[in-house]
Every structure is written in C-alpha cells, then in structure tokens.
JSON list of C-alpha atoms and ligand atoms in Angstrom, two decimals:
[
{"chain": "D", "resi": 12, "resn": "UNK", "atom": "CA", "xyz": [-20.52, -11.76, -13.31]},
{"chain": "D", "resi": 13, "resn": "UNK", "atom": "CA", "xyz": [-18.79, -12.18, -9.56]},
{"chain": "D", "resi": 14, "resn": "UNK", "atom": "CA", "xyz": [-19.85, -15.03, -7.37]},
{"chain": "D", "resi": 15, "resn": "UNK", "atom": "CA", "xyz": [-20.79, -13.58, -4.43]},
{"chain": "D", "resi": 16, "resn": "UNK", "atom": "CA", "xyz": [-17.63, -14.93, -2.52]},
{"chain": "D", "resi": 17, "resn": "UNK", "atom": "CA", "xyz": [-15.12, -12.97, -5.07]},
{"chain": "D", "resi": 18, "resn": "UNK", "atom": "CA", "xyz": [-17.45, -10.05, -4.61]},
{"chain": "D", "resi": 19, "resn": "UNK", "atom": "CA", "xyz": [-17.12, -10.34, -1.12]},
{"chain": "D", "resi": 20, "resn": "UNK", "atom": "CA", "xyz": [-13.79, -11.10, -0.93]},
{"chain": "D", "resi": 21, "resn": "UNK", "atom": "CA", "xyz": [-12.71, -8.05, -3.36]},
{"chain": "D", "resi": 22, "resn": "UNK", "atom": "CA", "xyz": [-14.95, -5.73, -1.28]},
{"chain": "D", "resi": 23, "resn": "UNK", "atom": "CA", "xyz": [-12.48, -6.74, 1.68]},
{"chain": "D", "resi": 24, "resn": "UNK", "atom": "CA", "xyz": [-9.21, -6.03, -0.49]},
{"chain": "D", "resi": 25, "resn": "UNK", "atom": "CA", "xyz": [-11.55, -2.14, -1.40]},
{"chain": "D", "resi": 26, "resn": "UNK", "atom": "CA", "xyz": [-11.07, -1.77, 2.66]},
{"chain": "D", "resi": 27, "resn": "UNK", "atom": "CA", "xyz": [-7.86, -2.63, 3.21]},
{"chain": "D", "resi": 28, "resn": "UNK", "atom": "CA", "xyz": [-6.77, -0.26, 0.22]},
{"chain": "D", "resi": 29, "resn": "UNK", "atom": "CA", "xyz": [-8.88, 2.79, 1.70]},
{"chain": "D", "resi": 30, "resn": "UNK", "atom": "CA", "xyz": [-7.42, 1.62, 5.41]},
{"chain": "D", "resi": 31, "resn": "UNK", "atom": "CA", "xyz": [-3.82, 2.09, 3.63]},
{"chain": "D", "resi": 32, "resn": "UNK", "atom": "CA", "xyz": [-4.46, 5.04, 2.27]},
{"chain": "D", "resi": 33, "resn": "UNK", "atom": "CA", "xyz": [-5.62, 6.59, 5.91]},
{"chain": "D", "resi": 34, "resn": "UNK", "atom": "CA", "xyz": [-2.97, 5.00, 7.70]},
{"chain": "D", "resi": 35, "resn": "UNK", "atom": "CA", "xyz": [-0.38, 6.77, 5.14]},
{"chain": "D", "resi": 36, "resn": "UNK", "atom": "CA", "xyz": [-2.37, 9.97, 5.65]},
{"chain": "D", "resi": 37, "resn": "UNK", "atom": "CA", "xyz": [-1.55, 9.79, 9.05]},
{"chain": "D", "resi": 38, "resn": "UNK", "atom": "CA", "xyz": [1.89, 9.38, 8.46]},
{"chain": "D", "resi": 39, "resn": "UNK", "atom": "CA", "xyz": [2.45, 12.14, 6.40]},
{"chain": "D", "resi": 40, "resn": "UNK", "atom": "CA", "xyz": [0.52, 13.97, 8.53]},
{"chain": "D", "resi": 41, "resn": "UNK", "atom": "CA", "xyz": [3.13, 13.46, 11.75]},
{"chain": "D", "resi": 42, "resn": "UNK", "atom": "CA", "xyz": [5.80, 13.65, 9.30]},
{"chain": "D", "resi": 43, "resn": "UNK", "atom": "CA", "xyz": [4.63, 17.03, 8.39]},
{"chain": "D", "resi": 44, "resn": "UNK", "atom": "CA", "xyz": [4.36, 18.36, 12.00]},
{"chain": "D", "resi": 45, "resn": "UNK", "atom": "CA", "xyz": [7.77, 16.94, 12.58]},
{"chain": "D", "resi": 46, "resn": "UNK", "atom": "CA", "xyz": [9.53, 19.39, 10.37]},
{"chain": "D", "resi": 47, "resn": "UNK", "atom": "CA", "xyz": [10.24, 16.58, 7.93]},
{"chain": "D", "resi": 48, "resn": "UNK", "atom": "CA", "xyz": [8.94, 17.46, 4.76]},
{"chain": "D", "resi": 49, "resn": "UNK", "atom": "CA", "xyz": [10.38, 14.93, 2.35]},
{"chain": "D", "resi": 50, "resn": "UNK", "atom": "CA", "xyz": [8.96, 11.94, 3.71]},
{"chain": "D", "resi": 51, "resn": "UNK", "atom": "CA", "xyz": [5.47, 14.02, 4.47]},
{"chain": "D", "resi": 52, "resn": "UNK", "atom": "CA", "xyz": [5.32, 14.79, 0.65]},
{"chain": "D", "resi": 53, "resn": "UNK", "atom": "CA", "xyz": [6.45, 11.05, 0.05]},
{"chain": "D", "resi": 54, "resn": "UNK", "atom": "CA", "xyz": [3.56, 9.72, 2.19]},
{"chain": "D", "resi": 55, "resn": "UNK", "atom": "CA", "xyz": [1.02, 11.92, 1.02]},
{"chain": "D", "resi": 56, "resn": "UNK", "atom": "CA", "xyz": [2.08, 10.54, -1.99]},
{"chain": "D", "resi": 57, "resn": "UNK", "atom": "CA", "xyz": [1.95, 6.44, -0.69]},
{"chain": "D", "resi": 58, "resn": "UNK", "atom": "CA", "xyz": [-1.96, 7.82, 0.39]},
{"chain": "D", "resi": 59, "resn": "UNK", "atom": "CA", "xyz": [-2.99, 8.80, -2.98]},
{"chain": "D", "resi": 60, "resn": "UNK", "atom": "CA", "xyz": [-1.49, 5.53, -4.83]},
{"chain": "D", "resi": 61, "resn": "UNK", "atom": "CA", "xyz": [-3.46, 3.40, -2.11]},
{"chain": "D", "resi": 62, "resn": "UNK", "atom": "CA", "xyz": [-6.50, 5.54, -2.71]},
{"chain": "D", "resi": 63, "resn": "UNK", "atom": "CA", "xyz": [-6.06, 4.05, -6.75]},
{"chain": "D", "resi": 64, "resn": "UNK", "atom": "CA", "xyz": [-5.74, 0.98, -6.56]},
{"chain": "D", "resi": 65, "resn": "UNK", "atom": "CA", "xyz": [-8.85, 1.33, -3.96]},
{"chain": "D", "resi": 66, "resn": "UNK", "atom": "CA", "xyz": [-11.03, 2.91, -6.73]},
{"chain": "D", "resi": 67, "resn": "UNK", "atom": "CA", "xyz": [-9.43, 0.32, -9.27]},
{"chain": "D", "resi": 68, "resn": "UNK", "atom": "CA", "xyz": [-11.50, -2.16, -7.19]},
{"chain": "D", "resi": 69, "resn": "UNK", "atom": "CA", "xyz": [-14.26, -0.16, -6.86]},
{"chain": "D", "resi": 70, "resn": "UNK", "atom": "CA", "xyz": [-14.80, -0.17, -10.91]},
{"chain": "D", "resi": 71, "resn": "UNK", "atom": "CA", "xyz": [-13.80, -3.72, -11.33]},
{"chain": "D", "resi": 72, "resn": "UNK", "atom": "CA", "xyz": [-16.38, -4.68, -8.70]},
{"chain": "D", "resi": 73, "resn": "UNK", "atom": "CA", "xyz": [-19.33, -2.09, -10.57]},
{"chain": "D", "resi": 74, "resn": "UNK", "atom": "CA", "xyz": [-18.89, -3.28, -13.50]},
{"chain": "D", "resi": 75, "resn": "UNK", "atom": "CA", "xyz": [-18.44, -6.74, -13.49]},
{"chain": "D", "resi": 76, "resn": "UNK", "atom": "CA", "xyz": [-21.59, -6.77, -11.96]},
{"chain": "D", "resi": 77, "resn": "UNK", "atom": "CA", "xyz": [-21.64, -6.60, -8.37]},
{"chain": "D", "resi": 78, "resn": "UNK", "atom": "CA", "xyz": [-21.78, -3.68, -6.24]},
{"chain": "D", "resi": 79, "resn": "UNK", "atom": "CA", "xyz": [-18.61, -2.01, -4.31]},
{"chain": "D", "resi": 80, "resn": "UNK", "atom": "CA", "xyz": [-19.28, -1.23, -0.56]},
{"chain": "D", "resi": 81, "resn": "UNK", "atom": "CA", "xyz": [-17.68, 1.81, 1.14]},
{"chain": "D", "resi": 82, "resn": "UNK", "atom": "CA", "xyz": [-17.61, 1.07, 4.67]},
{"chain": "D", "resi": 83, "resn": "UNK", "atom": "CA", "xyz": [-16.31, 2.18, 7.59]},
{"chain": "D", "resi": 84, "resn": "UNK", "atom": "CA", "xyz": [-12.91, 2.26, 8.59]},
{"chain": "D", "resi": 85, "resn": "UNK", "atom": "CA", "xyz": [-10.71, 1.63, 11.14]},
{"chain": "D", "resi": 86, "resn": "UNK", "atom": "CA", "xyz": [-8.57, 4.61, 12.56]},
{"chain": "D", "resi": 87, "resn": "UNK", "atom": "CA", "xyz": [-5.21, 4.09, 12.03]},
{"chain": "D", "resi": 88, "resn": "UNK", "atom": "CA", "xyz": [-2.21, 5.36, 14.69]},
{"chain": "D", "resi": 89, "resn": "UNK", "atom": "CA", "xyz": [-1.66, 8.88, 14.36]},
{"chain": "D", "resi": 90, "resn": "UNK", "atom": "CA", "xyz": [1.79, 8.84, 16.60]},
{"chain": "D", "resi": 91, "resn": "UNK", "atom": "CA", "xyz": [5.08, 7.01, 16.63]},
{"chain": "D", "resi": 92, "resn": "UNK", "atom": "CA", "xyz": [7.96, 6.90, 18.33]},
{"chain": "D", "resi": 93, "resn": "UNK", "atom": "CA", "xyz": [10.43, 7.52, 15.71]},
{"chain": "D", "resi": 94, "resn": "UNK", "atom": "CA", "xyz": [10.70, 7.20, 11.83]},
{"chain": "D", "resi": 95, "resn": "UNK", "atom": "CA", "xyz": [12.06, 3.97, 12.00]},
{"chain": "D", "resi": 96, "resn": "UNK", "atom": "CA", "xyz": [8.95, 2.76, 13.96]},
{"chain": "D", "resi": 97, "resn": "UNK", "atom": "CA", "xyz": [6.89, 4.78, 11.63]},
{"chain": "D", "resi": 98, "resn": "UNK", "atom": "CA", "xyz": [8.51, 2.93, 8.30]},
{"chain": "D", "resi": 99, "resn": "UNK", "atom": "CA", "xyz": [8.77, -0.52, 10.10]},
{"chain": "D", "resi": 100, "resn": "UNK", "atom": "CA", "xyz": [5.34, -0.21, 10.49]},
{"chain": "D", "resi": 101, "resn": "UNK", "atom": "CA", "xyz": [4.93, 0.97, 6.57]},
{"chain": "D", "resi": 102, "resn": "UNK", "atom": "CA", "xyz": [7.03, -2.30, 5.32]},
{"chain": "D", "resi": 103, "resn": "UNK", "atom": "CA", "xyz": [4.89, -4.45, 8.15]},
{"chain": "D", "resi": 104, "resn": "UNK", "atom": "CA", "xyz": [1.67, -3.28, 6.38]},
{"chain": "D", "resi": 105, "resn": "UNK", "atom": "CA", "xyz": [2.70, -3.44, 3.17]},
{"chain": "D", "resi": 106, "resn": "UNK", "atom": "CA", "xyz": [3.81, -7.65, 3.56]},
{"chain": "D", "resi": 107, "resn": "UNK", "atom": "CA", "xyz": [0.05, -8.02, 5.37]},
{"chain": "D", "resi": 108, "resn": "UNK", "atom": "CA", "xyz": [-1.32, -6.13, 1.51]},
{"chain": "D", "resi": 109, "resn": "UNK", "atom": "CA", "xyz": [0.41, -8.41, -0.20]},
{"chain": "D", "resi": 110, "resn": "UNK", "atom": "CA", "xyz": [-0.67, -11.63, 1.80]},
{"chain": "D", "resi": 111, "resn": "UNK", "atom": "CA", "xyz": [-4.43, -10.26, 1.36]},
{"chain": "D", "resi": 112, "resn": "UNK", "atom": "CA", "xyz": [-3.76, -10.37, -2.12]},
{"chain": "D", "resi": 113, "resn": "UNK", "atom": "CA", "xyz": [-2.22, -13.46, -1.99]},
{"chain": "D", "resi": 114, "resn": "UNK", "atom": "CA", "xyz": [-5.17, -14.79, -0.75]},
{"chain": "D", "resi": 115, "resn": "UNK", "atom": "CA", "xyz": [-7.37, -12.77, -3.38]},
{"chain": "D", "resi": 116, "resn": "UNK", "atom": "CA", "xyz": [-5.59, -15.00, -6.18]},
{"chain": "D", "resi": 117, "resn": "UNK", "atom": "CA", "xyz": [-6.30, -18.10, -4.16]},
{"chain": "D", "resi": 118, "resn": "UNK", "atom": "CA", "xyz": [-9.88, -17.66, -3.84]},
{"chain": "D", "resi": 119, "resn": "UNK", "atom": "CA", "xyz": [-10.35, -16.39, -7.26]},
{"chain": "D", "resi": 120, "resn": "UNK", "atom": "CA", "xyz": [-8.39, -19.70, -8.96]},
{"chain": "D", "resi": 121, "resn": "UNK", "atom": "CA", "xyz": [-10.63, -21.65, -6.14]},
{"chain": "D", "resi": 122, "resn": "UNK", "atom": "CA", "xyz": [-13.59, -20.06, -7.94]},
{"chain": "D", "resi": 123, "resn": "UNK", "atom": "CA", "xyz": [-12.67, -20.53, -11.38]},
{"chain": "D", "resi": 124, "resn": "UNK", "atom": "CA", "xyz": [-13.01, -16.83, -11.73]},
{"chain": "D", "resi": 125, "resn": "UNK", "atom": "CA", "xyz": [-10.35, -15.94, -14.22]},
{"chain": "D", "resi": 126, "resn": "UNK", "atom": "CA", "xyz": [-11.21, -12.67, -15.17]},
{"chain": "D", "resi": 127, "resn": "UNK", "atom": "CA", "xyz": [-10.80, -11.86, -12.09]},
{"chain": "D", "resi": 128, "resn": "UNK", "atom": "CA", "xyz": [-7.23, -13.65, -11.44]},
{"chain": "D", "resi": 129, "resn": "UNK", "atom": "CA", "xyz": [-5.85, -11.77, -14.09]},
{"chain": "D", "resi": 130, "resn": "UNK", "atom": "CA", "xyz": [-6.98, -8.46, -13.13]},
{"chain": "D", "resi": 131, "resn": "UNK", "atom": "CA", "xyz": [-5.11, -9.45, -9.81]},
{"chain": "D", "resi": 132, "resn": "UNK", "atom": "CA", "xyz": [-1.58, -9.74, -11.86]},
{"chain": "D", "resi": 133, "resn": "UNK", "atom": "CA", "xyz": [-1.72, -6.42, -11.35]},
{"chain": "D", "resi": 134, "resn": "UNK", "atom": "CA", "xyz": [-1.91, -5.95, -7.46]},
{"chain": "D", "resi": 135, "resn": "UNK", "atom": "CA", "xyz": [0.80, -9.54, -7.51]},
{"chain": "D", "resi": 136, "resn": "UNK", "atom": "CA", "xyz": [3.11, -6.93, -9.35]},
{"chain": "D", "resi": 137, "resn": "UNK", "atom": "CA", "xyz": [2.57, -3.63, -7.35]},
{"chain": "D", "resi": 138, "resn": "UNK", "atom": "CA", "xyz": [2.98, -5.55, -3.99]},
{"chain": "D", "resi": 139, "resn": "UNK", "atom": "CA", "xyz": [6.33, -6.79, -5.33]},
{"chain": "D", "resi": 140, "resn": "UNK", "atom": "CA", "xyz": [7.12, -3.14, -5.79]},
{"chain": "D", "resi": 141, "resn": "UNK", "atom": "CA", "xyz": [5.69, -1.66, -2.77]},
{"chain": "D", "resi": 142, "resn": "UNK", "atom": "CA", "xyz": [7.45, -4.14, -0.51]},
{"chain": "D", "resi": 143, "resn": "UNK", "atom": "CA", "xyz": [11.10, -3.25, -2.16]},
{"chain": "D", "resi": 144, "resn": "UNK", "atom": "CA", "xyz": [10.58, 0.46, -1.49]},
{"chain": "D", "resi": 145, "resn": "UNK", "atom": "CA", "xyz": [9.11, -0.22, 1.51]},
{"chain": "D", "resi": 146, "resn": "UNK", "atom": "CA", "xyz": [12.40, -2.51, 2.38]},
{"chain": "D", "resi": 147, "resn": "UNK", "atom": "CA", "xyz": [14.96, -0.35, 0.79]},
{"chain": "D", "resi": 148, "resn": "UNK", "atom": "CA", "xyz": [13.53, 2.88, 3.22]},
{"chain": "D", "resi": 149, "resn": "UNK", "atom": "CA", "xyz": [13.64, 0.43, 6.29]},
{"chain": "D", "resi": 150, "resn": "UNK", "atom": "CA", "xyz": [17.30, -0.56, 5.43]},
{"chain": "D", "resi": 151, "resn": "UNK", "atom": "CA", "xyz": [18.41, 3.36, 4.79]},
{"chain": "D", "resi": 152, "resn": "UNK", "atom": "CA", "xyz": [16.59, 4.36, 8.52]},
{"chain": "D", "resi": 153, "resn": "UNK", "atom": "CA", "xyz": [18.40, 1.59, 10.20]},
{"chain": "D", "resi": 154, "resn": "UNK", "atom": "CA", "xyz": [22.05, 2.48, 8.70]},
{"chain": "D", "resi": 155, "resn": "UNK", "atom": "CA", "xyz": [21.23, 6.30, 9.84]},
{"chain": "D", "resi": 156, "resn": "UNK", "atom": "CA", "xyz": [19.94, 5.42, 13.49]},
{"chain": "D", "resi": 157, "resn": "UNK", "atom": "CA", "xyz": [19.70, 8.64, 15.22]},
{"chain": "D", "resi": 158, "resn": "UNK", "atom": "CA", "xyz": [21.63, 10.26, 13.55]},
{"chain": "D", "resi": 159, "resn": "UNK", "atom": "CA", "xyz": [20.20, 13.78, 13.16]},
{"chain": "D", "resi": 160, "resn": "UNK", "atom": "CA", "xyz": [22.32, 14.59, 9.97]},
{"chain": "D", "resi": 161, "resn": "UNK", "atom": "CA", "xyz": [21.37, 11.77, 8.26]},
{"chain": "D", "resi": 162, "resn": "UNK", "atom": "CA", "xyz": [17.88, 11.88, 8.45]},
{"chain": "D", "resi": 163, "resn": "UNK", "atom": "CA", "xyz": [18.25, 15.52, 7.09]},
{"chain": "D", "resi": 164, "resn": "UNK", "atom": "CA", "xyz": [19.76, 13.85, 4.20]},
{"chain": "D", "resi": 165, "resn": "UNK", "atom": "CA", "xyz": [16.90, 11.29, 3.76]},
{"chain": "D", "resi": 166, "resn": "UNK", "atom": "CA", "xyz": [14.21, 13.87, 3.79]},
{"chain": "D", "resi": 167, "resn": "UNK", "atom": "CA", "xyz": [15.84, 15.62, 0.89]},
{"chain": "D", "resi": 168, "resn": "UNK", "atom": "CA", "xyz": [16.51, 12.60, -1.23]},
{"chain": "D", "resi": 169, "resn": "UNK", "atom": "CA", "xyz": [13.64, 10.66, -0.02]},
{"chain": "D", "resi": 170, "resn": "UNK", "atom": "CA", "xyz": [11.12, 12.01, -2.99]},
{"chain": "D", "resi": 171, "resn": "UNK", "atom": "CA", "xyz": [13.79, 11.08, -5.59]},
{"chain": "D", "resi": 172, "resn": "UNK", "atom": "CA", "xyz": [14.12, 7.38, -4.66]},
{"chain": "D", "resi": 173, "resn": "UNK", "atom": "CA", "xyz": [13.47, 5.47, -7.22]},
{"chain": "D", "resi": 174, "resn": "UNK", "atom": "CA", "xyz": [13.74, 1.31, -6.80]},
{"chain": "D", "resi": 175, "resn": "UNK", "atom": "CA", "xyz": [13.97, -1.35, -9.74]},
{"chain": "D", "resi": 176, "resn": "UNK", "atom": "CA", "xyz": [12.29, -4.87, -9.34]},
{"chain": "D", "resi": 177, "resn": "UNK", "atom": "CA", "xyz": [12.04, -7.48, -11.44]},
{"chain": "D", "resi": 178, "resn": "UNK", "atom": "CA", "xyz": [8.70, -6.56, -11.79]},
{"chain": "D", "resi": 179, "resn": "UNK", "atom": "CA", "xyz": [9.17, -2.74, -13.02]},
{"chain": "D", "resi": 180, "resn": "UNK", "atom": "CA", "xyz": [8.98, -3.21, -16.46]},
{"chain": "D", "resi": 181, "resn": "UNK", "atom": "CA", "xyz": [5.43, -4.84, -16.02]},
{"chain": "D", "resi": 182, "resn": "UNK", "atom": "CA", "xyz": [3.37, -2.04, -17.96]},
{"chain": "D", "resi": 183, "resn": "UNK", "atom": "CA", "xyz": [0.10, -0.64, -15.84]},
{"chain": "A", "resi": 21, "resn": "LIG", "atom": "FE1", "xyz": [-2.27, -0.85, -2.22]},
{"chain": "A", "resi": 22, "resn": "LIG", "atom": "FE1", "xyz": [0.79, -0.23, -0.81]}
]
C-alpha cells in the first residue's frame, strides 16, 4: 500500500514522463518538417520510450493500491532555432528526469517504502542511459556546427547509434 506522499510524489514522476514524451513529439515533429528524417524517426522513437516508462508508473501506482492521475499537461516548444538548440534542450531535460528521480528515491527511503525504492532502480538505471545518449548526440552536433554535410551524415547514422554505460547490462 502507498502512503499518500509516495503516491503523490509518483503521480508527479507519471507527468513528467507524459510531459517528455510530448515534448519529444514535438521534436520529431519539427525534425520531420525540416527534411531531417533520421532524427524525426529517432525522436518519435525517444516519445514512445517516455510514454513506457509513463504507463510503467501508471501500473505500479494501480496496483499497489493507489490510484494514477492523468492530468493535464503542459505544452511543450514546438520550434527551435537549430538542432543543436533542439538536442541541448533534449540532454537539459533529460538531467532535470533524472534529478526528479533522484528525488523519487529520496522520498521513498524517507518513507521507508522499499518496494517502492527498488522499483525505482530501474528509472536510476535508464536515466544513466538516457543522459549518455543524450550527451554523446550533444557532443556529435557541436563537432559538426553548421556544417550542412555533416548533419546529412548524422541523420543517416543517427537511428543506428547505439551507446554502452556501465549500466547497459542491467536487465529490464
Ligand atoms: Fe523517461
Ligand atoms: Fe528520457
């Protein structure tokens, strides 16, 4: 059974995770329109994960007994100036996730909930991993600049990146 304060607090971390998921949306979606198809179909893809580990929440909070709220969200920018802007802003998020969950594990060890702390090893883990890509991209789009021919290169190698952590060999 959640105290109401992990419920609560978890019901927060269900927001942030569906805010995620729209704010990637709406990168993919300028992506798209941008001609830049790689990173649209590698942001659609960043929406979808986000959209799991919202509905992760969502069953952890259901059926440990309390009761997961949908709300409302808040729109998320549908413009940038560039792709670097767009992916500083993706690694910017991404270390604010992770903090949240930070904080998630805090309270939860506060309220002796351990059930709960160790169903959070796997958001501690997936941040790890979502920050490195999140880094790795960042550091690629700053050694292109504006360089046209490079980001054509990006786009078509973007879907195939694949970056090992420490953490990858943590099983789901
Ligand atoms: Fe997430
Ligand atoms: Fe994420």
């Amino acid at each position: 059974m959640l105290s109401k304060t992990i419920e609560n607090a978890l019901n927060n971390q269900i927001k942030i995770e569906a805010e995620s998921s729209q704010i990637y949306l709406a990168m993919a979606c300028w992506a798209e329109v941008k001609g830049l198809e790689g990173v649209a179909n590698f942001m659609y893809a960043q929406s979808d994960e986000e959209r799991e580990h919202m509905l992760k929440l969502v069953k952890f909070v259901n059926e440990r007994g309390g009761h997961a709220k949908i709300s409302e969200l808040a729109a998320p920018n549908v413009t940038f100036k560039s792709f670097k802007e767009m992916f500083e802003k993706l690694y910017e998020h991404e270390v604010f996730v992770s903090e949240s969950i930070n904080e998630l594990v805090h309270i939860s060890l506060q309220e002796k909930d351990y059930a709960t702390h160790n169903f959070l090893q796997w958001y501690v883990a997936e941040q790890i991993e979502e920050e490195a890509v999140a880094r790795t991209i960042l550091d690629k789009i700053n050694m292109i600049g504006d360089d046209k021919g490079g980001l054509y290169l990006f786009d078509r190698d973007i879907e195939n990146l694949t970056v090992t952590t420490a953490a990858s060999n943590i099983p789901e």
